[in-house]
XYZ file of C-alpha atoms in Angstrom:
481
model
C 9.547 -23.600 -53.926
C 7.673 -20.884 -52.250
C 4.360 -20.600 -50.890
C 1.308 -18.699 -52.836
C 1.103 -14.812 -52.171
C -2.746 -13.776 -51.108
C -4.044 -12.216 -54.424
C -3.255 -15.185 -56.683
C -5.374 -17.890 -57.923
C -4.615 -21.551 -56.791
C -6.791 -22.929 -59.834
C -4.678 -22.978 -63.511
C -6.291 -23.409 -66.757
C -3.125 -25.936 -67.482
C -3.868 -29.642 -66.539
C -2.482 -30.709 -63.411
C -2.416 -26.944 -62.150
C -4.565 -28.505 -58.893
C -2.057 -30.963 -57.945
C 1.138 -28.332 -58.514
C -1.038 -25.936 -56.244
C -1.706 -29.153 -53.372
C 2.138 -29.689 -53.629
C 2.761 -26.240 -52.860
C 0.624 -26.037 -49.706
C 1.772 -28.763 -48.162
C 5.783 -27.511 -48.497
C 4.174 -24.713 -47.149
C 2.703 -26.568 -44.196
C 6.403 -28.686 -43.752
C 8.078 -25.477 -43.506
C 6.053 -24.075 -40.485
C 7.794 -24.089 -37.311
C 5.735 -26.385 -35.127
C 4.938 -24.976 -31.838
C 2.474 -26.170 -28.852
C -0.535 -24.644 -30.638
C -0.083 -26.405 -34.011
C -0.107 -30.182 -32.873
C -3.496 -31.816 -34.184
C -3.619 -34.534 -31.034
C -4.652 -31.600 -28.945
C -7.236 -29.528 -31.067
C -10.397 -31.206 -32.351
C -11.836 -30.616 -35.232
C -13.161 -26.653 -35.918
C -11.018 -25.443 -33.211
C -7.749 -23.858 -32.874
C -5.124 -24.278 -29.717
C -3.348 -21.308 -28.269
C -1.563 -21.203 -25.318
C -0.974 -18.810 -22.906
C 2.726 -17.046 -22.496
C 2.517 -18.277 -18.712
C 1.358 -22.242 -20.518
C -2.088 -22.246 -20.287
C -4.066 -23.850 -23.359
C -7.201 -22.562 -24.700
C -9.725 -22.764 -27.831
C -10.679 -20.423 -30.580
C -13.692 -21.309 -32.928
C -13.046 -18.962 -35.941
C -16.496 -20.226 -37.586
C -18.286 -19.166 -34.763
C -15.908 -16.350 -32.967
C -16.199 -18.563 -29.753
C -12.940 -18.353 -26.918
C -13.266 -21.432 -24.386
C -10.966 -22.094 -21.607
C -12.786 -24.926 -20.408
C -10.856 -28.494 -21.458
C -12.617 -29.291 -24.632
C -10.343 -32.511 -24.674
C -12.762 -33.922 -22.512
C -16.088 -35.485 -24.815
C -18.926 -33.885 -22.593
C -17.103 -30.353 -22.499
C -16.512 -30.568 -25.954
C -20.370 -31.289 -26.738
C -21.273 -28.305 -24.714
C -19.269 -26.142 -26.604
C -20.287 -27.347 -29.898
C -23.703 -26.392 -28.201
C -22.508 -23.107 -27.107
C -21.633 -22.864 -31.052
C -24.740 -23.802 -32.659
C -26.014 -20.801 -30.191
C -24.093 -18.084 -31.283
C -24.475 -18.598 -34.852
C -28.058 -17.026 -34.571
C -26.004 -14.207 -33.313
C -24.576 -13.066 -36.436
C -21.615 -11.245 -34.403
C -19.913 -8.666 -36.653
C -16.345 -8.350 -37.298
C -14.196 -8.195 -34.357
C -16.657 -9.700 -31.741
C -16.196 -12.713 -30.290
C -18.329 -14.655 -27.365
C -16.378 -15.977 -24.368
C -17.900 -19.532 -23.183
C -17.572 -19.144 -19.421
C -17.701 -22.205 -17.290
C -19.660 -25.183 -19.422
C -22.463 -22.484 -19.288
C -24.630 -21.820 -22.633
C -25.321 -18.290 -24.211
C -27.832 -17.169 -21.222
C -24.085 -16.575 -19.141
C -21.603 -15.576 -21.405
C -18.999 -12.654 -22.456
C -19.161 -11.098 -25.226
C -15.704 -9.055 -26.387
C -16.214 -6.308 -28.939
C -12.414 -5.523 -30.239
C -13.131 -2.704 -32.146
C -14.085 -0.614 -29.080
C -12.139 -2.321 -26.334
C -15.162 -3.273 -24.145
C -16.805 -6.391 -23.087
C -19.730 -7.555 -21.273
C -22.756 -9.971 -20.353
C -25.078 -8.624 -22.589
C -24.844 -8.209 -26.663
C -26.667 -5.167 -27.163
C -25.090 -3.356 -24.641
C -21.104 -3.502 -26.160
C -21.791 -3.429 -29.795
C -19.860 -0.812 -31.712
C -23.473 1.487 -31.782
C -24.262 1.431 -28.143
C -21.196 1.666 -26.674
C -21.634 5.990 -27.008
C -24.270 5.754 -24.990
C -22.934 4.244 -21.828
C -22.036 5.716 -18.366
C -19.020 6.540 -17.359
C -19.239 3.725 -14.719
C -20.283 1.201 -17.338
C -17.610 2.062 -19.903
C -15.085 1.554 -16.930
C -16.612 -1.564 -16.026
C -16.790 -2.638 -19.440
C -13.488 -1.690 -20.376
C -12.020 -3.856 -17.625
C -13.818 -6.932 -18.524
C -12.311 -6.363 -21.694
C -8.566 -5.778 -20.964
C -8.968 -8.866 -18.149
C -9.962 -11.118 -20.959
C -6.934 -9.962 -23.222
C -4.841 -10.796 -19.676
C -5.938 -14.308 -19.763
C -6.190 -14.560 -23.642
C -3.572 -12.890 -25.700
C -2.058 -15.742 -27.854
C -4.930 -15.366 -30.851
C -5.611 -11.889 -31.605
C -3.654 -8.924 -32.150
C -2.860 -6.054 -29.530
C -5.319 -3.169 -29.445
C -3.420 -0.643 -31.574
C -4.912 2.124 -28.492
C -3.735 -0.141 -25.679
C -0.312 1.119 -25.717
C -1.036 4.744 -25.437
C -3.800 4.222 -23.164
C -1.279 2.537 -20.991
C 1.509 5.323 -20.701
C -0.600 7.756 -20.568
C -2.469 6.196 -17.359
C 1.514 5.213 -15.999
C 2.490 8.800 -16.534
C -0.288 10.091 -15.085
C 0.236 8.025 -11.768
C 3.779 9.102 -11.963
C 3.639 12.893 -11.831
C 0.516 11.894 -8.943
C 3.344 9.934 -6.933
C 5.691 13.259 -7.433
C 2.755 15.965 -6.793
C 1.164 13.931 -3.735
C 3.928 11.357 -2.449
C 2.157 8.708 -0.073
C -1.238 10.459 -0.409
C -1.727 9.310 -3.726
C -4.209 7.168 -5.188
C -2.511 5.409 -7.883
C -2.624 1.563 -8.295
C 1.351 1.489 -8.959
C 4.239 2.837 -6.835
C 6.193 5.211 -8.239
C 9.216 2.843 -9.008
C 6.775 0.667 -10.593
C 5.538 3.598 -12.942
C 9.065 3.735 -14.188
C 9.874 0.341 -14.395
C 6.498 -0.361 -16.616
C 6.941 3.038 -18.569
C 10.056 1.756 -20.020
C 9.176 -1.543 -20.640
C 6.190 -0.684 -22.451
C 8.180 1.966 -24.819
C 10.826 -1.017 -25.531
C 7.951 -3.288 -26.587
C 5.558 -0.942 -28.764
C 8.418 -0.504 -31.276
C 9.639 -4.054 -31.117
C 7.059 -6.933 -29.866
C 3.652 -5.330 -30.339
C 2.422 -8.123 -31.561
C 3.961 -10.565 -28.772
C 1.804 -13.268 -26.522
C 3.487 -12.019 -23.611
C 3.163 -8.256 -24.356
C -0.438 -8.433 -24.784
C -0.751 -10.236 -21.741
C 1.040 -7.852 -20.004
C -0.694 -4.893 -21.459
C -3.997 -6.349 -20.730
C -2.759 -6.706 -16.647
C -1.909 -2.702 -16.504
C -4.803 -1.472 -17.741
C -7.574 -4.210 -15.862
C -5.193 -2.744 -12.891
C -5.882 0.848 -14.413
C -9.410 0.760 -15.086
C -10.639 -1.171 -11.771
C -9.276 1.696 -9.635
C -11.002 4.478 -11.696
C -14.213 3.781 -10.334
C -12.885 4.362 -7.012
C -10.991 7.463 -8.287
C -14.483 8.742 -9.184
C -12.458 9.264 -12.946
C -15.100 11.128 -15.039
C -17.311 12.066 -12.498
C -16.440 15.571 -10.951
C -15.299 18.729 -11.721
C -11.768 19.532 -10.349
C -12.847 20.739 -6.808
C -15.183 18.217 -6.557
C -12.796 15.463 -6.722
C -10.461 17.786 -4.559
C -13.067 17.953 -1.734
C -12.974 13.815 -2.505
C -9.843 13.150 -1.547
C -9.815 15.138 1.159
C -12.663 13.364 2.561
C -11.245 10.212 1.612
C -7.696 10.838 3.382
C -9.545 11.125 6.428
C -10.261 7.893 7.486
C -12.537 6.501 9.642
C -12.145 5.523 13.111
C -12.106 1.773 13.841
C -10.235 1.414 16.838
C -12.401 -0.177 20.030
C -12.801 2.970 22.470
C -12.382 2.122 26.118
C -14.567 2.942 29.081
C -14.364 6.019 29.888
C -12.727 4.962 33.564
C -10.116 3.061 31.743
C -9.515 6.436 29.231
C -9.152 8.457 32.680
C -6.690 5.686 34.364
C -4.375 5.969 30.759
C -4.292 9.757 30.698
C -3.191 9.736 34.292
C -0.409 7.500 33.761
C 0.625 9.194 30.504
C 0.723 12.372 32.398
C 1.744 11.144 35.675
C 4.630 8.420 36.156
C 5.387 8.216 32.610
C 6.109 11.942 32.042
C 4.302 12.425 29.036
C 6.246 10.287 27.056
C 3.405 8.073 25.778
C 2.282 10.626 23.585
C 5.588 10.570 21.183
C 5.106 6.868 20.340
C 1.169 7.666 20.232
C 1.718 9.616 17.226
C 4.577 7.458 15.975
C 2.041 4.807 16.017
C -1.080 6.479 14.536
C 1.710 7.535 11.435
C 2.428 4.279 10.578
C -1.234 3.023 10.920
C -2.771 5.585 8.359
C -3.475 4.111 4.699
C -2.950 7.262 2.239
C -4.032 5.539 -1.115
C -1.498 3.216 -1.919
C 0.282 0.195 0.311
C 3.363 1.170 -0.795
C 3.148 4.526 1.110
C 2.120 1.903 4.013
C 5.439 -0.096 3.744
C 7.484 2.458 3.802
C 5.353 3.934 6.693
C 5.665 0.931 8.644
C 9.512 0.295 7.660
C 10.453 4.064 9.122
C 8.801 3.417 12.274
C 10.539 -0.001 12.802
C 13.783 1.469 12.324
C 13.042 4.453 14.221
C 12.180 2.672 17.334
C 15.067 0.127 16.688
C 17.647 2.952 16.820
C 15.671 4.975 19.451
C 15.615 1.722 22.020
C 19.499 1.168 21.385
C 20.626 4.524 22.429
C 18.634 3.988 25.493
C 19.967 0.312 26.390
C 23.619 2.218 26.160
C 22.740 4.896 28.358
C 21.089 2.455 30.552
C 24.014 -0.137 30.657
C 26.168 2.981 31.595
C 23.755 4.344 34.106
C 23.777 0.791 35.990
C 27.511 0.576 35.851
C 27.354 4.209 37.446
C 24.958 2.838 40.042
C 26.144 -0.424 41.192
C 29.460 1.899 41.550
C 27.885 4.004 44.298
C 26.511 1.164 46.186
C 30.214 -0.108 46.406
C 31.042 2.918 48.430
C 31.186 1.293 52.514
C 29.680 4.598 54.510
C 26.834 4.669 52.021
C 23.505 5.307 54.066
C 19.718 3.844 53.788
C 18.427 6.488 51.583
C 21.192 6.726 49.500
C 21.359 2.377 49.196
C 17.403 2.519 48.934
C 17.216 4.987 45.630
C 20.411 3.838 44.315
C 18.781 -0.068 44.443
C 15.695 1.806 42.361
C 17.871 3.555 40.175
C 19.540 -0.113 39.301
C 15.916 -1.814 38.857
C 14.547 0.583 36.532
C 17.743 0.422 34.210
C 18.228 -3.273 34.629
C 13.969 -3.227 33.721
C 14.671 -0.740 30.746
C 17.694 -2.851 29.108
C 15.813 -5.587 29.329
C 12.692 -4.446 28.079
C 14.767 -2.536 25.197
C 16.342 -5.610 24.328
C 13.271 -7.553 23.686
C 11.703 -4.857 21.759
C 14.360 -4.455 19.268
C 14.693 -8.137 18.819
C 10.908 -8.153 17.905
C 10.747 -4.915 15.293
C 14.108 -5.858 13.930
C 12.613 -9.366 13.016
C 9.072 -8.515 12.307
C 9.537 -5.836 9.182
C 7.222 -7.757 6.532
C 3.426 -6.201 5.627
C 1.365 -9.377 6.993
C 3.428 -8.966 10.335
C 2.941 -5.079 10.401
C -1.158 -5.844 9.695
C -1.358 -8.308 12.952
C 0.764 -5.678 15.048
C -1.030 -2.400 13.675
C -4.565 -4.396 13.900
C -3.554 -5.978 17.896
C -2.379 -2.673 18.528
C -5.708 -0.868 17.932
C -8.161 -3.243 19.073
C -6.123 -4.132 22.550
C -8.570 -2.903 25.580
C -6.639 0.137 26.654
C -6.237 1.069 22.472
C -3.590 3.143 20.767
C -2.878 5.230 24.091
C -2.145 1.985 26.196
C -0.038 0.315 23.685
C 2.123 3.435 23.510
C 2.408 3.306 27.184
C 4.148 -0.315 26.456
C 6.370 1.556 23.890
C 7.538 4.143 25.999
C 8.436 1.620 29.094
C 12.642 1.988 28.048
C 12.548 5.573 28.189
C 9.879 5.682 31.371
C 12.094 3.660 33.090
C 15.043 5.542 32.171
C 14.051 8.693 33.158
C 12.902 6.736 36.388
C 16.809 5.348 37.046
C 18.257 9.020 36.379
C 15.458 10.260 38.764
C 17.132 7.548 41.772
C 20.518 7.937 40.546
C 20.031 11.662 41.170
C 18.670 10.777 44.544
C 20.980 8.491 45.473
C 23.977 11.135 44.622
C 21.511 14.194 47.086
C 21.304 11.569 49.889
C 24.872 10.829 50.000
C 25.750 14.206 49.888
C 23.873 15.156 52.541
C 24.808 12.458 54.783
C 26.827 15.225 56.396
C 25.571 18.373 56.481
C 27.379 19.814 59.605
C 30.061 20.663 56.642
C 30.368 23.986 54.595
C 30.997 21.572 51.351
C 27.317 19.976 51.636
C 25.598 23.384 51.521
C 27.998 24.471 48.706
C 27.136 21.137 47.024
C 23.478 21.237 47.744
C 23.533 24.968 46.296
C 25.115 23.906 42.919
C 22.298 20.862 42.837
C 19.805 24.160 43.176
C 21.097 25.373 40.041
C 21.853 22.474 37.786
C 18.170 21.772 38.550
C 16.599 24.553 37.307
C 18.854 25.048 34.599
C 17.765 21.476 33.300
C 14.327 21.825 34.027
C 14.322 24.832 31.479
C 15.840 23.120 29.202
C 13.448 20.627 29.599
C 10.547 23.249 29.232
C 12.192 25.171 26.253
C 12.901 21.903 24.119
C 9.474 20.147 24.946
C 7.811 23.580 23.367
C 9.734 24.817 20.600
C 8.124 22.036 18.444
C 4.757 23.950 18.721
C 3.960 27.521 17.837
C 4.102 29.898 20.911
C 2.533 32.936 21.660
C 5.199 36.010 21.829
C 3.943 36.547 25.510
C 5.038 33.396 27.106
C 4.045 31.535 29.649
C 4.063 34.046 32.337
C 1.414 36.110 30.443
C -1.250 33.738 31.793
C -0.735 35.002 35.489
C -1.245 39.091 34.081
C -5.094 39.016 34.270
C -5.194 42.096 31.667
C -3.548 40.118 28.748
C -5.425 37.233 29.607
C -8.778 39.383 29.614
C -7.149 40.968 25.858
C -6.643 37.817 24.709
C -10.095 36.701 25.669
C -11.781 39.937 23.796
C -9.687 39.205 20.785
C -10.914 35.730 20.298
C -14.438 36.851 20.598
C -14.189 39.411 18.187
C -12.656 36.761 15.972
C -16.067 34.474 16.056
């Protein structure tokens, strides 16, 4: 037997027409598969159950177009809402509103959802159908997020917004082609992988399951996600180089960081430019890199992840060359004519490798297990806020290759003063002459490599000591201003 179609008429002019039509519904009802939302213990009377696609309950009033959340199972929340009922029926909501009952509260605190246009909010007038043209931009973002946050938490008892799914891929493509145009400078609220993943997804599941629980739940999370960063975005509010200059501004971000004394800046410049050789300043910038926030915390990660595995693989090459440089050392001091000097810078050379393996060794230990964004928030914030700042926390950084450069410095010594232990033979001057050399040569190679990073003038450096193309040089720039 099979159930009544919509346009005909349960009453029959032939006697017992009534009954045949009663026996008809009620096959109808036995053949309805029985889910959570249909049992009677758990929805009184006037009320409908739904249940969320994540197993949350909740309560629909189609008399009254009333959603509740609130555990109507319970006799003094279920007065309240029959309250909250009685209320709205002065209302006289039109088709495709409904009124939100939001924490036992009555109709002086409520939200009310206009379906039609996809907006909801705490007052009536302001998200009927008519008013909604004359909003702001910022309101219609606001309002448009209270709406698709409410279809998040309630999709199980109306259908999806027919404009939800374009209004989704479009904002996901959108982000996309941002990710490609401005990589980690963007301001979108999804990675790039997550674009894709949710692009696809969402073309799967408009042809198939538009009318899905858990696809209207979903679509309501991407665009609440969408629509709270737009305000942020200033979406709707400037003209193209407006919002240009915008970013700009915004990419530049403020400086938090605790500033020193000025007598503790001076002690930290000396020592970056003194015994540590400059060195400081490499892991400075490595630092400051993987501190910036360019829009999106997934630029930050991967920020954060490149400079843990840069200073992982940086501090192993330097605990090899180390181990080798103290197996090289402890070598020389085996040697039985060996003099004071030589035993004296050849002990320093083996301190300041033994100091830089074991400093290496503890630092790669803690990056390599410390990779995670809540550990990388502690470091980055520690790291800016210590009392020397970013410049003496680089100067921690930079203690493996400091010390080093430090043991090649006394190995090097070591290797002079035994050389020149004797130097009534022709061998030592012939020795001490090649030293000549080899030093220059590598302190131009030192020079020429620490400098071809950064634009040079054609002149070079030996142009500063002819006073006419310094006096040139000076006329050009103030011509320039």
């Amino acid at each position: 037997m099979t159930a009544l179609a919509p346009h005909e008429n349960p009453i029959s002019e032939k006697g017992g027409a009534s009954v045949h039509v009663d026996h008809e519904l009620e096959a109808d009802r036995d053949s309805t598969y029985i889910t959570v939302s249909h049992l009677d213990a758990i929805a009184p009377p006037g009320w409908l159950t739904h249940v969320h696609p994540r197993g949350a309950r909740y309560w629909t009033n189609p008399k009254y177009h009333v959603v509740v959340h609130d555990d109507i199972g319970d006799p003094s929340t279920l007065q309240r809402a029959n309250d909250f009922c009685n209320q709205c029926a002065a209302f006289d909501l039109p088709p495709g509103m409904e009124v939100h009952m939001i924490g036992g509260m009555d109709t002086s605190f409520c939200l009310y959802v206009n379906h039609n246009q996809g907006v909801a909010g705490y007052e009536l007038a302001k998200v009927k159908s008519i008013a909604v043209r004359d909003m702001a931009v910022n309101a219609l973002l606001r309002a448009r997020r209270l709406y698709w946050a409410f279809i998040h938490l309630h999709p199980s008892h109306h259908p999806c917004p027919p404009q939800g799914f374009e209004e989704a891929i479009d904002a996901l493509r959108s982000y996309y082609h941002e990710h490609i145009q401005a990589g980690s400078r963007t301001f979108a609220p999804f990675s790039k992988r997550e674009c894709e993943e949710l692009l696809g997804v969402l073309h799967s599941m408009k042809g198939e399951e538009p009318r899905l629980p858990a696809t209207i739940s979903l679509l309501g999370w991407i665009l609440k996600d969408v629509y709270s960063s737009r305000p942020a975005q200033k979406y709707g509010l400037y003209t193209h180089e407006q919002l240009k200059a915008f970013r700009e501004s915004a990419h530049q971000a403020p400086e938090l960081t605790r500033q020193p004394s000025a007598l503790t800046r001076l002690v930290v410049l000396g020592l970056i430019h003194g015994p540590f050789f400059g060195i400081p300043q490499t892991y400075l910038a490595h630092v400051k890199s993987a501190s910036e926030f360019r829009g999106h915390l997934d630029g930050l990660k991967d920020s954060w992840q490149s400079y843990t595995l840069q200073l992982v693989r940086e501090y192993s090459d330097f605990i090899l060359i180390a181990t080798v440089l103290l197996s090289a050392t402890v070598g020389l001091l085996t040697i039985d004519d060996i003099g004071e000097p030589c035993r004296v810078a050849a002990m320093l050379s083996a301190f300041a490798a033994l100091g830089s393996m074991t400093v290496g060794v503890f630092l790669v230990w803690l990056h390599q297990r410390n990779t995670r964004m809540p550990s990388s928030f502690s470091y980055l914030h520690n790291a800016r806020n210590n009392p020397l700042g970013l410049s003496g926390h680089a100067l921690l950084l930079s203690l493996p290759p400091v010390l080093l450069v430090w043991s090649i410095v006394g190995f090097t010594a070591a290797t002079l003063a035994y050389a020149l232990q004797d130097t009534m033979r022709a061998s030592t001057w012939v020795i001490l002459g090649l030293f000549v050399i080899l030093f220059v040569a590598v302190l131009a190679g030192l020079y020429t490599f620490s400098t071809i990073w950064h634009w040079q003038s054609q002149e070079g450096w030996w142009s500063w000591f002819n006073w006419k193309s310094r006096r040139q040089r000076e006329e050009g720039r103030s011509s320039t201003v």
